[in-house]
mmCIF file of C-alpha atoms and ligand atoms in Angstrom:
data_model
loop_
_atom_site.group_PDB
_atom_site.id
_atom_site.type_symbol
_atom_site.label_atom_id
_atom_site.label_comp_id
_atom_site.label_asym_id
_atom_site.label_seq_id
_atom_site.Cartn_x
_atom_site.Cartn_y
_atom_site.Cartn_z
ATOM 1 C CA UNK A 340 66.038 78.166 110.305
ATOM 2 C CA UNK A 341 67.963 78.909 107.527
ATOM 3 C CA UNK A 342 71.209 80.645 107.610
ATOM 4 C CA UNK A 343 73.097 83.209 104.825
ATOM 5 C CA UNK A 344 76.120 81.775 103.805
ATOM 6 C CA UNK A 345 78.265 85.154 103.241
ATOM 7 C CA UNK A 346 81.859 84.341 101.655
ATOM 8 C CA UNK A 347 84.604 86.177 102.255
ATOM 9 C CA UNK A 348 88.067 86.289 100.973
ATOM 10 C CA UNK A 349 90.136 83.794 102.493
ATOM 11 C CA UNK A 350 93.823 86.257 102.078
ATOM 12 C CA UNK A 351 93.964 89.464 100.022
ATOM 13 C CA UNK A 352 93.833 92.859 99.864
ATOM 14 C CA UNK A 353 90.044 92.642 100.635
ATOM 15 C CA UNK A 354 90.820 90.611 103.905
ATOM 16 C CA UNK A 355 90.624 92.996 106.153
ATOM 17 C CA UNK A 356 88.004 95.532 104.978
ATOM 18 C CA UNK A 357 85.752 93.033 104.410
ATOM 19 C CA UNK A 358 86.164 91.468 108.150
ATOM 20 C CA UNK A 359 86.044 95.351 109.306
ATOM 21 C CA UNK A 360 82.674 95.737 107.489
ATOM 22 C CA UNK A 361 81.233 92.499 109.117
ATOM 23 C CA UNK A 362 82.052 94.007 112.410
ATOM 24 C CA UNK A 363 80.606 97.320 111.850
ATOM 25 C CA UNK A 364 77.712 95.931 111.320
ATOM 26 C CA UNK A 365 78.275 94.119 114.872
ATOM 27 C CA UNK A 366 78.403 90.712 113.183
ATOM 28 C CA UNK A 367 80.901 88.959 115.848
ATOM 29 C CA UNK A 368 83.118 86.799 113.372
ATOM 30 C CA UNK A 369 85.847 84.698 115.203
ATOM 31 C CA UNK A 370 88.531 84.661 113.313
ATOM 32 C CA UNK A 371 90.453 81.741 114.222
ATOM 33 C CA UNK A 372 93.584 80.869 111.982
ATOM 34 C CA UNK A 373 92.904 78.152 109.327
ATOM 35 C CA UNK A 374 88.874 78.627 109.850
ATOM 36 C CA UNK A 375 87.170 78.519 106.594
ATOM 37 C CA UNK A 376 84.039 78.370 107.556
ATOM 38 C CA UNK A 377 82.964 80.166 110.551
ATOM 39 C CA UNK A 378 79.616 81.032 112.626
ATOM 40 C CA UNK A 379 78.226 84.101 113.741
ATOM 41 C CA UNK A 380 76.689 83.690 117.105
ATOM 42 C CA UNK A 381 74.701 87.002 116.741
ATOM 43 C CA UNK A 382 73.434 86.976 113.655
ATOM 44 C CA UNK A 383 71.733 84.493 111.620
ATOM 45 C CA UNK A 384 75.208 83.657 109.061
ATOM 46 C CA UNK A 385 77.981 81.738 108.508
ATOM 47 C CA UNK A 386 80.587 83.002 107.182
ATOM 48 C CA UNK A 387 83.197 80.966 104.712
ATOM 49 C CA UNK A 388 86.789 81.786 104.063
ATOM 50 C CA UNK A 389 87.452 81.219 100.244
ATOM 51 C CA UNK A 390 90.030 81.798 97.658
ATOM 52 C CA UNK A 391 89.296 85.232 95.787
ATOM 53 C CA UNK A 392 88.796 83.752 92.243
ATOM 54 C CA UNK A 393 86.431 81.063 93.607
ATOM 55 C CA UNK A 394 83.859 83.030 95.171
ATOM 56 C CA UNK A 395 81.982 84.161 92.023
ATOM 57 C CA UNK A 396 81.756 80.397 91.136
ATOM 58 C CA UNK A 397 80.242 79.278 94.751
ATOM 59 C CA UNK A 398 77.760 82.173 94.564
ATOM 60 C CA UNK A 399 76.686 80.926 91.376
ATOM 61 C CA UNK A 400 76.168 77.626 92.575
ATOM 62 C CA UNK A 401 74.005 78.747 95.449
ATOM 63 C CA UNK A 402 77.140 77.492 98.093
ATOM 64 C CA UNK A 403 77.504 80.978 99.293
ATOM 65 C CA UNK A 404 74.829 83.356 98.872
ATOM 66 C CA UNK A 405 76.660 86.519 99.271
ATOM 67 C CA UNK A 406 80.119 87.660 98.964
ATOM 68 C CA UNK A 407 82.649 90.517 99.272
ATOM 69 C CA UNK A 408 84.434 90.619 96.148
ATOM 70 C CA UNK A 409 86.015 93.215 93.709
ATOM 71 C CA UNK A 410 83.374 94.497 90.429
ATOM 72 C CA UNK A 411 87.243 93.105 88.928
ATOM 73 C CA UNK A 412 86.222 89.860 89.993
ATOM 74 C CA UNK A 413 82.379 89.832 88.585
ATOM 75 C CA UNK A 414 83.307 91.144 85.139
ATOM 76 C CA UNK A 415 86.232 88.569 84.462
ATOM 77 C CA UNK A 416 84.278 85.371 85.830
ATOM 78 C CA UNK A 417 80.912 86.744 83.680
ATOM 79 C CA UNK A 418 78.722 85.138 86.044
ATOM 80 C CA UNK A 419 75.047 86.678 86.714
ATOM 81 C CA UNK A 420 75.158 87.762 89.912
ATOM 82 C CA UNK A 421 73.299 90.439 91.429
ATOM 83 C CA UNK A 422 75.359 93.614 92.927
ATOM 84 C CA UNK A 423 73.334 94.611 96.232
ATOM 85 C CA UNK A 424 75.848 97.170 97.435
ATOM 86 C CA UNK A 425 79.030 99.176 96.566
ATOM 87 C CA UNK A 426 80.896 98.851 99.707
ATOM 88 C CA UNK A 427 83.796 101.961 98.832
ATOM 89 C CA UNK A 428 87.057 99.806 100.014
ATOM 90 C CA UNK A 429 89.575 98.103 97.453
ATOM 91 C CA UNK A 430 89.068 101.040 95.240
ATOM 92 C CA UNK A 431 91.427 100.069 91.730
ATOM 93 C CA UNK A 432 90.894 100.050 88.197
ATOM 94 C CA UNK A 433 91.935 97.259 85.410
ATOM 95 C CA UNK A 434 94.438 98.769 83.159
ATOM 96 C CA UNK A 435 96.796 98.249 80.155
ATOM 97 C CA UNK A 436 100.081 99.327 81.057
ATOM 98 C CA UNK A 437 103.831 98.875 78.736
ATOM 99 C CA UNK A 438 107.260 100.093 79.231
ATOM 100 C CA UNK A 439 108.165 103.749 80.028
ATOM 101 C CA UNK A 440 110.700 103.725 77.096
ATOM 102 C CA UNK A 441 107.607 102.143 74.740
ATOM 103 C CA UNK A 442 106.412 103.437 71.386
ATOM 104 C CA UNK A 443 102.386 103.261 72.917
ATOM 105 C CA UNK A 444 100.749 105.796 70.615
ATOM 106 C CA UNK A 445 97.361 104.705 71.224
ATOM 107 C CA UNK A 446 95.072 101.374 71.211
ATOM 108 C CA UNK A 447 96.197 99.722 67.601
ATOM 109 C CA UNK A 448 99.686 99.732 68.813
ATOM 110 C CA UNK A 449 98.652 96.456 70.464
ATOM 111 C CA UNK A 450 96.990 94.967 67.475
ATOM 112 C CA UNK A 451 99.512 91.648 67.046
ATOM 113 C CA UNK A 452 101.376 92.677 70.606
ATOM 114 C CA UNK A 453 102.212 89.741 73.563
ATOM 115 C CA UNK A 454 100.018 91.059 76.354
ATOM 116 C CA UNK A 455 100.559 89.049 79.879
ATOM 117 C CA UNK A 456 97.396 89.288 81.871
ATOM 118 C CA UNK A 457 95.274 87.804 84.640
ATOM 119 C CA UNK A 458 92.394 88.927 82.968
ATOM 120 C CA UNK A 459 92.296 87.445 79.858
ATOM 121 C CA UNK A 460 88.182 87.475 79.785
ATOM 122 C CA UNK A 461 87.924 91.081 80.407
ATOM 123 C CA UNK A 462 90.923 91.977 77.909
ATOM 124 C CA UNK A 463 89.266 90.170 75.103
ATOM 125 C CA UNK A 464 85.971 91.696 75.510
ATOM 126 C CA UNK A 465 88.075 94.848 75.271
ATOM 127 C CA UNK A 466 90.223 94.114 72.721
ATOM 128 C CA UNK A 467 87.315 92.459 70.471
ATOM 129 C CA UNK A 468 85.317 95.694 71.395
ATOM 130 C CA UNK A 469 88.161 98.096 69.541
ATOM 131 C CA UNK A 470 88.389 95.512 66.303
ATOM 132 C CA UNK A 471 91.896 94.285 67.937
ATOM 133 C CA UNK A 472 93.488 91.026 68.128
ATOM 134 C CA UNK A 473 96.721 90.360 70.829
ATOM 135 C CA UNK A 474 98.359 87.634 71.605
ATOM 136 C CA UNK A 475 97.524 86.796 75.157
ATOM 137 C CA UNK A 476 100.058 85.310 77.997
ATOM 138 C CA UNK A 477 97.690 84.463 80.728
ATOM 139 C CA UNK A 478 99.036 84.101 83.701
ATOM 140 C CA UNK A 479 97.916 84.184 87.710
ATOM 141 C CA UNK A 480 100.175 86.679 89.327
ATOM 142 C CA UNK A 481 103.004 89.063 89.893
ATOM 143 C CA UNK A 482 101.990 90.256 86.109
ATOM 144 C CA UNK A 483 103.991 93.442 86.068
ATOM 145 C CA UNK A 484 106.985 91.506 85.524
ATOM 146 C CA UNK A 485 106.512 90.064 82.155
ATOM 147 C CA UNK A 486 107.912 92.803 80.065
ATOM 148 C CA UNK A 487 111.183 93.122 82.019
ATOM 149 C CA UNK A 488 111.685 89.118 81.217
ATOM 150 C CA UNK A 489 110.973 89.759 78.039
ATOM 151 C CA UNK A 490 107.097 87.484 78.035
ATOM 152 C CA UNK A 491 105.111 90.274 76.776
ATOM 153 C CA UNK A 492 104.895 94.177 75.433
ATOM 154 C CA UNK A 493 102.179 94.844 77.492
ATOM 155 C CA UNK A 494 100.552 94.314 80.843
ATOM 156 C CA UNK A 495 97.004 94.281 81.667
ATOM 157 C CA UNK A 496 96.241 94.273 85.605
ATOM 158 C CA UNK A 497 94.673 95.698 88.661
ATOM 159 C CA UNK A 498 96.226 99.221 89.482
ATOM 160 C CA UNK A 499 95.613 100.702 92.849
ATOM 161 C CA UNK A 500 98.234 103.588 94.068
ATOM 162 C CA UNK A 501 99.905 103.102 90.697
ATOM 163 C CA UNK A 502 103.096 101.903 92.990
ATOM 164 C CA UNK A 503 103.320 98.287 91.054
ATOM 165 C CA UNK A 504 103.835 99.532 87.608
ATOM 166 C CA UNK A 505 106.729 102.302 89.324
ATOM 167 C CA UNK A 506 108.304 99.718 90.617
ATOM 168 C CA UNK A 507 108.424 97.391 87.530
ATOM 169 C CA UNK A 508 109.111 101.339 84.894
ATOM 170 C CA UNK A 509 105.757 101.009 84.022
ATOM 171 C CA UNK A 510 103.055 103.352 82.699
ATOM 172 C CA UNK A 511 99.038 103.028 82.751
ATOM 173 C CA UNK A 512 98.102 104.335 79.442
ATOM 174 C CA UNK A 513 94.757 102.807 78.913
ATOM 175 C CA UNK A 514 91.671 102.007 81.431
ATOM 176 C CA UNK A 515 89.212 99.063 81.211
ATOM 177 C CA UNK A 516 86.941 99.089 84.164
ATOM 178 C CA UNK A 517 86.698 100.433 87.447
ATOM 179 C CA UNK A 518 86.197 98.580 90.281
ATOM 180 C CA UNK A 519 85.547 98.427 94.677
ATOM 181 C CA UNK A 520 84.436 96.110 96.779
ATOM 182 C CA UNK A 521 80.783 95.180 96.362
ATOM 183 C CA UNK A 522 78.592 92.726 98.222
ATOM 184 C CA UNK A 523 77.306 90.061 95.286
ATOM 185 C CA UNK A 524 74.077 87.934 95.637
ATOM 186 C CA UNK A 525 72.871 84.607 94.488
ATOM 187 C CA UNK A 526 70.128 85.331 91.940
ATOM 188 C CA UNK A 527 67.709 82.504 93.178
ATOM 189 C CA UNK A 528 67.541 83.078 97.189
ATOM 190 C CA UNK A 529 64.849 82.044 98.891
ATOM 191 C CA UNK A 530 61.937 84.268 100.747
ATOM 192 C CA UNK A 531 63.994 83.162 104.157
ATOM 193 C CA UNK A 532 67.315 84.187 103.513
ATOM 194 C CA UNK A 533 66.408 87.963 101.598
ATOM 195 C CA UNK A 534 65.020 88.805 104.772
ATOM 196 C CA UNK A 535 68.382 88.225 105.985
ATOM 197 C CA UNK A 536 70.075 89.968 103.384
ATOM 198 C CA UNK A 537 67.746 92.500 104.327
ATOM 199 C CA UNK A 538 69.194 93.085 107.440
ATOM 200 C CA UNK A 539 72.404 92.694 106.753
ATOM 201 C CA UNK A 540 71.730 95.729 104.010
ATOM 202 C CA UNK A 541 70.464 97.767 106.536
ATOM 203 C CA UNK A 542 73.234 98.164 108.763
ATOM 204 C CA UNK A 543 75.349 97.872 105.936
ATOM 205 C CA UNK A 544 74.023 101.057 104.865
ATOM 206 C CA UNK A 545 73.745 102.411 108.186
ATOM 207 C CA UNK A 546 77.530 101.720 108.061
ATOM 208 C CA UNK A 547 78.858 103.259 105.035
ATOM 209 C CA UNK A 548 75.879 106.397 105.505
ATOM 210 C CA UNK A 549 77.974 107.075 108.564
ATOM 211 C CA UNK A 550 81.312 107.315 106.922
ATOM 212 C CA UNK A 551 80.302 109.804 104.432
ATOM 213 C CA UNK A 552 78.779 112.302 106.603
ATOM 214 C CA UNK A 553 79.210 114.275 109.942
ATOM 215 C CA UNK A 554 78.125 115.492 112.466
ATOM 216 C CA UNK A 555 78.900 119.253 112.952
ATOM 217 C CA UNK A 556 78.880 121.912 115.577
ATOM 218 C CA UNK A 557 79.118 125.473 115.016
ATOM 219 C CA UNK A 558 78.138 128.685 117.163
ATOM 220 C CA UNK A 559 76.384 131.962 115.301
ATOM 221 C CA UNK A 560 75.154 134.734 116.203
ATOM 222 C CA UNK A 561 71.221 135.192 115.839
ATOM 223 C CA UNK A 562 71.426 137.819 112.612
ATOM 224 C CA UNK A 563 73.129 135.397 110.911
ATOM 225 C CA UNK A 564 71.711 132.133 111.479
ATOM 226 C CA UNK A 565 68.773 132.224 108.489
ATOM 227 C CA UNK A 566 72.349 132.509 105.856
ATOM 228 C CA UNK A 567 74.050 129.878 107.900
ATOM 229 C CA UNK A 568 71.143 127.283 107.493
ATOM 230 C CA UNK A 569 70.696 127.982 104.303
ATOM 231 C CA UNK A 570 74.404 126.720 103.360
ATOM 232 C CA UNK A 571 74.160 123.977 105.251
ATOM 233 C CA UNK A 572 72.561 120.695 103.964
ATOM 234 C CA UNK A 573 70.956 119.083 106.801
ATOM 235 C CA UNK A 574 69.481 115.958 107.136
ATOM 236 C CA UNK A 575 66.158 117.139 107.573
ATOM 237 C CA UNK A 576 66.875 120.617 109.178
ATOM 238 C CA UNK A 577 69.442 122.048 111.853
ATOM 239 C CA UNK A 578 68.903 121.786 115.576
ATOM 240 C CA UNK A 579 69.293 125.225 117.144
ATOM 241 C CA UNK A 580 69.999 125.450 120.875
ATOM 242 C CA UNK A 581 70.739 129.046 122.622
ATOM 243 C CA UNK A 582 74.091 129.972 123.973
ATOM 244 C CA UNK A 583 74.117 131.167 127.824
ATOM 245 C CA UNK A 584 75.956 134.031 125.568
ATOM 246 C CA UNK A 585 72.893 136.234 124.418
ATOM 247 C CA UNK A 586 72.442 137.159 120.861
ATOM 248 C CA UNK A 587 74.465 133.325 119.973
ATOM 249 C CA UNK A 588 72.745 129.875 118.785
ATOM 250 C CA UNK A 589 74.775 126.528 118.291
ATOM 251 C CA UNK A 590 73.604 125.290 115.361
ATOM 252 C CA UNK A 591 73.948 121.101 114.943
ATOM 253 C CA UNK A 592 73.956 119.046 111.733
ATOM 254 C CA UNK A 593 74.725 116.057 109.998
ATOM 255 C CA UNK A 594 76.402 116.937 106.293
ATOM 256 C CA UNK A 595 78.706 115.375 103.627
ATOM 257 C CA UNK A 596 82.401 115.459 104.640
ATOM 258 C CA UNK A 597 83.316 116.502 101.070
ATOM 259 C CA UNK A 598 80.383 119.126 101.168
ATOM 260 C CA UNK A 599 81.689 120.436 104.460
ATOM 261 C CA UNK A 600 84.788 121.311 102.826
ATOM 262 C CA UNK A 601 83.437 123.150 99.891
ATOM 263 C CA UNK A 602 81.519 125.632 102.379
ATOM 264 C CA UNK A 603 83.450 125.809 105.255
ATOM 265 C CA UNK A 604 84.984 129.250 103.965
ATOM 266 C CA UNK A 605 81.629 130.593 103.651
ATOM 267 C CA UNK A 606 80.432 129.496 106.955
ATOM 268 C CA UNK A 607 83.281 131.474 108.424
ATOM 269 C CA UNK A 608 82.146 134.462 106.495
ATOM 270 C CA UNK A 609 78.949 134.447 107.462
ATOM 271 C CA UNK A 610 80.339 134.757 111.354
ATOM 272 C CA UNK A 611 80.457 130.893 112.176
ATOM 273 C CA UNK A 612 82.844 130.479 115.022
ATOM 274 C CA UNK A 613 83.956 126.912 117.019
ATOM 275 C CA UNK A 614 83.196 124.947 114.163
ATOM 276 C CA UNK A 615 83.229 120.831 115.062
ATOM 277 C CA UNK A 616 83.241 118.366 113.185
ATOM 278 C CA UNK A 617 82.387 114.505 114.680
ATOM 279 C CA UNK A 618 82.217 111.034 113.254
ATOM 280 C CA UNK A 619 79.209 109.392 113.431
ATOM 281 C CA UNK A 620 79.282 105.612 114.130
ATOM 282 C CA UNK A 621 75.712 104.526 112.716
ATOM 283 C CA UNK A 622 73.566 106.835 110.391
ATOM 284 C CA UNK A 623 69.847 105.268 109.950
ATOM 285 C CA UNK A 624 68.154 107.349 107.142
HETATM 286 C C1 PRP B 685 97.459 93.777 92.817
HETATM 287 C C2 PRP B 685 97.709 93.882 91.336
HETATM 288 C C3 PRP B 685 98.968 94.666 91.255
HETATM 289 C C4 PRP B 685 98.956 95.513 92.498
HETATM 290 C C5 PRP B 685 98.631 96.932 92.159
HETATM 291 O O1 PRP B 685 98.123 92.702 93.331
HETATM 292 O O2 PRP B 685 97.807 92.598 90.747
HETATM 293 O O3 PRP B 685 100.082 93.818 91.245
HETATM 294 O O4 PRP B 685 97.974 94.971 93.361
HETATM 295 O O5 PRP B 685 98.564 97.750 93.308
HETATM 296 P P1 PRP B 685 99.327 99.148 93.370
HETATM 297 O O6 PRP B 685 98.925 99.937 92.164
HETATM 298 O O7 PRP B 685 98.814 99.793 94.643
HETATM 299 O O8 PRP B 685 100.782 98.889 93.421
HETATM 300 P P2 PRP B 685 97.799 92.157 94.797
HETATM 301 O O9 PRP B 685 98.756 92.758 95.773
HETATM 302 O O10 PRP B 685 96.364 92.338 95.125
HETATM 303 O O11 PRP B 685 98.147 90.644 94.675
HETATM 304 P P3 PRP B 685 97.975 89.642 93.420
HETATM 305 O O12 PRP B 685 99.274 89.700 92.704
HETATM 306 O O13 PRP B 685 97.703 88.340 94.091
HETATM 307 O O14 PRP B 685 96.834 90.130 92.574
#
């Protein structure tokens, strides 16, 4: 029986999410040091530690046959590989950034500038895209240093809090892509191994469906409930059980956390008291 090979970042920023994401979906991963490749005994995968900027390459060549890697990633390495899921972690974007003290007064200030990047594929596309030619300084890390040692005008790298370019008296002026964490599939898998994606899709979904919503509790009294339901985007539609309190209903739900806060004002003035609001570990739609 075949097996999906799913590789995962070996060290990184995604590390952890990504090992957190394979356990949410109750995919028991040991994670012993030095591992690279690694079996799950409850589910029909392997799982292989790899560098970062090798994975696109390997899932290309059919080694791996999904992977947890950054949209970053896909766009610079311009291989053809499918995107099955956005997975919401390693949220950043790929920027141009120069000195606070710069004279940046739009894009053709870098026509002819030294920009040090680590994403020299992506920042040509760009540049080539706005009719603009730069000298490029590729190099592999720690890129917000170059214009303090004098290698380049400009940056061009990931920026996630914005705390990098601070540091280095930096400033984001310009914005190339946006990227998370997304789970990337070989193009040619067989019959076999998509059922297996499949299910690792599912609960996957099941997964990140449960982070975005809730499940909420509220009491009401009886002349108010037909208002209350109707602000309150349900999954299919409220459950309402009677309070031992006569003339009061506790009204249950599942909603969007970010809709819950744009109505929780009105829920209160419609007369909603002992509002609660509960994660939810697994939400099947
Ligand atoms: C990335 C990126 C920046 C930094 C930005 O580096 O290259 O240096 O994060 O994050 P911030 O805006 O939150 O400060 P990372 O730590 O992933 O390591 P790398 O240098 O190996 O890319």
């Amino acid at each position: 029986m075949e097996r999906l090979r799913i590789a995962v970042q070996k060290s990184g920023r995604l590390f952890e999410d990504s090992i957190q994401m394979l356990k949410e979906c109750n995919i028991q991963v040991d994670e012993g040091k030095d591992l690279l490749r690694v079996q799950s005994k409850n589910f029909p995968a392997d799982i292989l530690f790899l560098r970062n900027s090798d994975i696109p390459q390997y899932l290309e060549d059919g080694v791996a046959h999904v992977g947890i890697i950054g949209e970053n990633l896909i766009a610079e390495s311009a291989k053809d590989l499918e995107i099955a899921e956005k997975l919401g972690f390693s949220k950043c974007r790929l920027s141009i950034a120069v000195p606070k003290n710069s004279t940046y007064d739009g894009l053709s200030w870098l026509q002819g500038r030294r920009i040090a990047t680590s994403y020299p594929h992506t920042l040509q596309s760009f540049l080539a895209k706005h009719n603009l030619q730069a000298d490029l300084h590729v190099i592999s890390g720690s890129v917000e240093i170059a214009p303090n040692i004098g290698l380049a005008d400009a940056i061009c790298d990931l920026v996630s809090s914005g705390n990098t370019l601070f540091q280095n008296g930096l400033e984001e002026k310009e914005i190339l892509l946006k990227s998370e964490a997304v789970l990337a599939v070989n193009r040619h898998l067989t019959t076999e191994l998509r059922a297996i994606l499949d299910k690792l899709l599912f609960r996957i979904r099941a997964v990140l469906n449960a982070k975005s919503n809730k499940y909420i509790l509220l009491n009401a009294p009886n002349d108010k409930l037909d208002e209350i339901i109707r602000i309150l985007p349900g999954m299919k539609s409220p459950t309402l059980v009677p309070l031992a309190l006569s003339g009061w209903s506790s009204v249950h739900t599942v909603i969007q956390e970010d809709k819950f806060w744009e109505i929780i004002h009105e829920l209160k003035d419609k007369g909603a008291q002992g509002i609660l609001v509960i994660p939810i570990e697994k939400m099947v739609l």
